[in-house]
Amino acid sequence: MTTSTAASQAPAVDASSVAADQLKVFIERIERLEEEKAGLASDIKDVYAEAKGTGFDGKALREIIRLRKQDHAERQEAEAILELYMQALGMV
Amino acid sequence: MTTSTAASQAPAVDASSVAADQLKVFIERIERLEEEKAGLASDIKDVYAEAKGTGFDGKALREIIRLRKQDHAERQEAEAILELYMQALGMV
Amino acid sequence: MTTSTAASQAPAVDASSVAADQLKVFIERIERLEEEKAGLASDIKDVYAEAKGTGFDGKALREIIRLRKQDHAERQEAEAILELYMQALGMV
Amino acid sequence: MTTSTAASQAPAVDASSVAADQLKVFIERIERLEEEKAGLASDIKDVYAEAKGTGFDGKALREIIRLRKQDHAERQEAEAILELYMQALGMV
DNA sequence: AACGCATAAGTAAGAC
DNA sequence: GTCTTACTTATGCGTT
């Protein structure tokens, strides 16, 4: 082995190694996904702007979205608990 | 008109109005996009986890991503700043 | 004990308890500090206004402050990152 | 004049000018104030941590602070309106 | 299980 | 007056 000590906990990362190639691939995958995510964030902003242009209050709109998200989360939690209890009671 | 005064600045939003329908559409569009965004965030998390499983250090990985993002941003910013200073100094 | 069960994980907070007094003290300390912070934010705004009145471009000024802050942060960070990567590469 | 055109809207800022000295002073004042502000932010964080250590819930604590700030703002607003009306009525 | 960090949301100021 | 941009706050995530 040319580039790392035997005790290395991490892959050896020099320019020509397999590890460097792997690293590059991981980074590119992440950056690609981050780009898409940023695109969606931008789309969301556009929808808020459009809604505002139609006369809706952006702040109120955001509040509604927030509340509905809470509701969904609580509903899902409730179902999860129900399922848990059903399992505990042997009701599959 | 049954649900709002003539001078209303915002769309009338009662359950049966056109405005309520529009509101519903906006909310659903936003929620749809938010879902996709959350999905991507989850994908990104998975990639980090996979990289970690391969032996890469997650923290270092995030640092690299951050630095590369900075580099890109700074490159784009450099010209903007130059122009800003030229304006500030009256060099048009 | 009049105001809480023995197993209470949180301080009992009714109007006459020791906990209520503690809570009040914490809140007052925080509010005091927040006030001072707001005062400083206001002072900073004033300095920008004064500089602007002297003929300096506020936007450019803010940019300079931002860049100098970055420089300081980056200098401090540089060592941290170095150490981070060394750890990531198993160089302890 | 050696360093700027006659039409310059901004003070001439070369290394030896009075303007450069002024600029330096403004920047140092701002940076000083920013430092103090950051110090207070840090103090506030410490108080929250201490409160948490005593058993208080940080999130609830922040909520209380937020609500009280709103109350104060509304009270101040009410007084401002009162004063406005008194002035409008010639009650000084 | 808790602590600190990092991202993300919301708010407020400033520019055009 | 609108619009963007910057700051502040808040929540969630990873780590210890």
PDB file of C-alpha atoms (C1' of nucleotides) in Angstrom, chain A residues 37 48 59 62 66 69, chain E residues 7-12:
ATOM      1  CA  LYS A  37     -33.860  20.969  -3.864  1.00  0.00           C
ATOM      2  CA  TYR A  48     -46.313  32.344  -2.959  1.00  0.00           C
ATOM      3  CA  LYS A  59     -48.066  35.508   5.832  1.00  0.00           C
ATOM      4  CA  ARG A  62     -47.668  30.365   5.300  1.00  0.00           C
ATOM      5  CA  ARG A  66     -47.685  25.361   8.843  1.00  0.00           C
ATOM      6  CA  LYS A  69     -48.316  20.285   8.330  1.00  0.00           C
TER       7      LYS A  69
ATOM      8  C1'  DT E   7     -30.053  24.233   8.018  1.00  0.00           C
ATOM      9  C1'  DA E   8     -34.516  26.455   7.175  1.00  0.00           C
ATOM     10  C1'  DA E   9     -38.213  29.684   8.028  1.00  0.00           C
ATOM     11  C1'  DG E  10     -39.852  34.066   9.089  1.00  0.00           C
ATOM     12  C1'  DT E  11     -39.162  38.844   9.800  1.00  0.00           C
ATOM     13  C1'  DA E  12     -37.510  43.330   8.927  1.00  0.00           C
TER      14       DA E  12
END
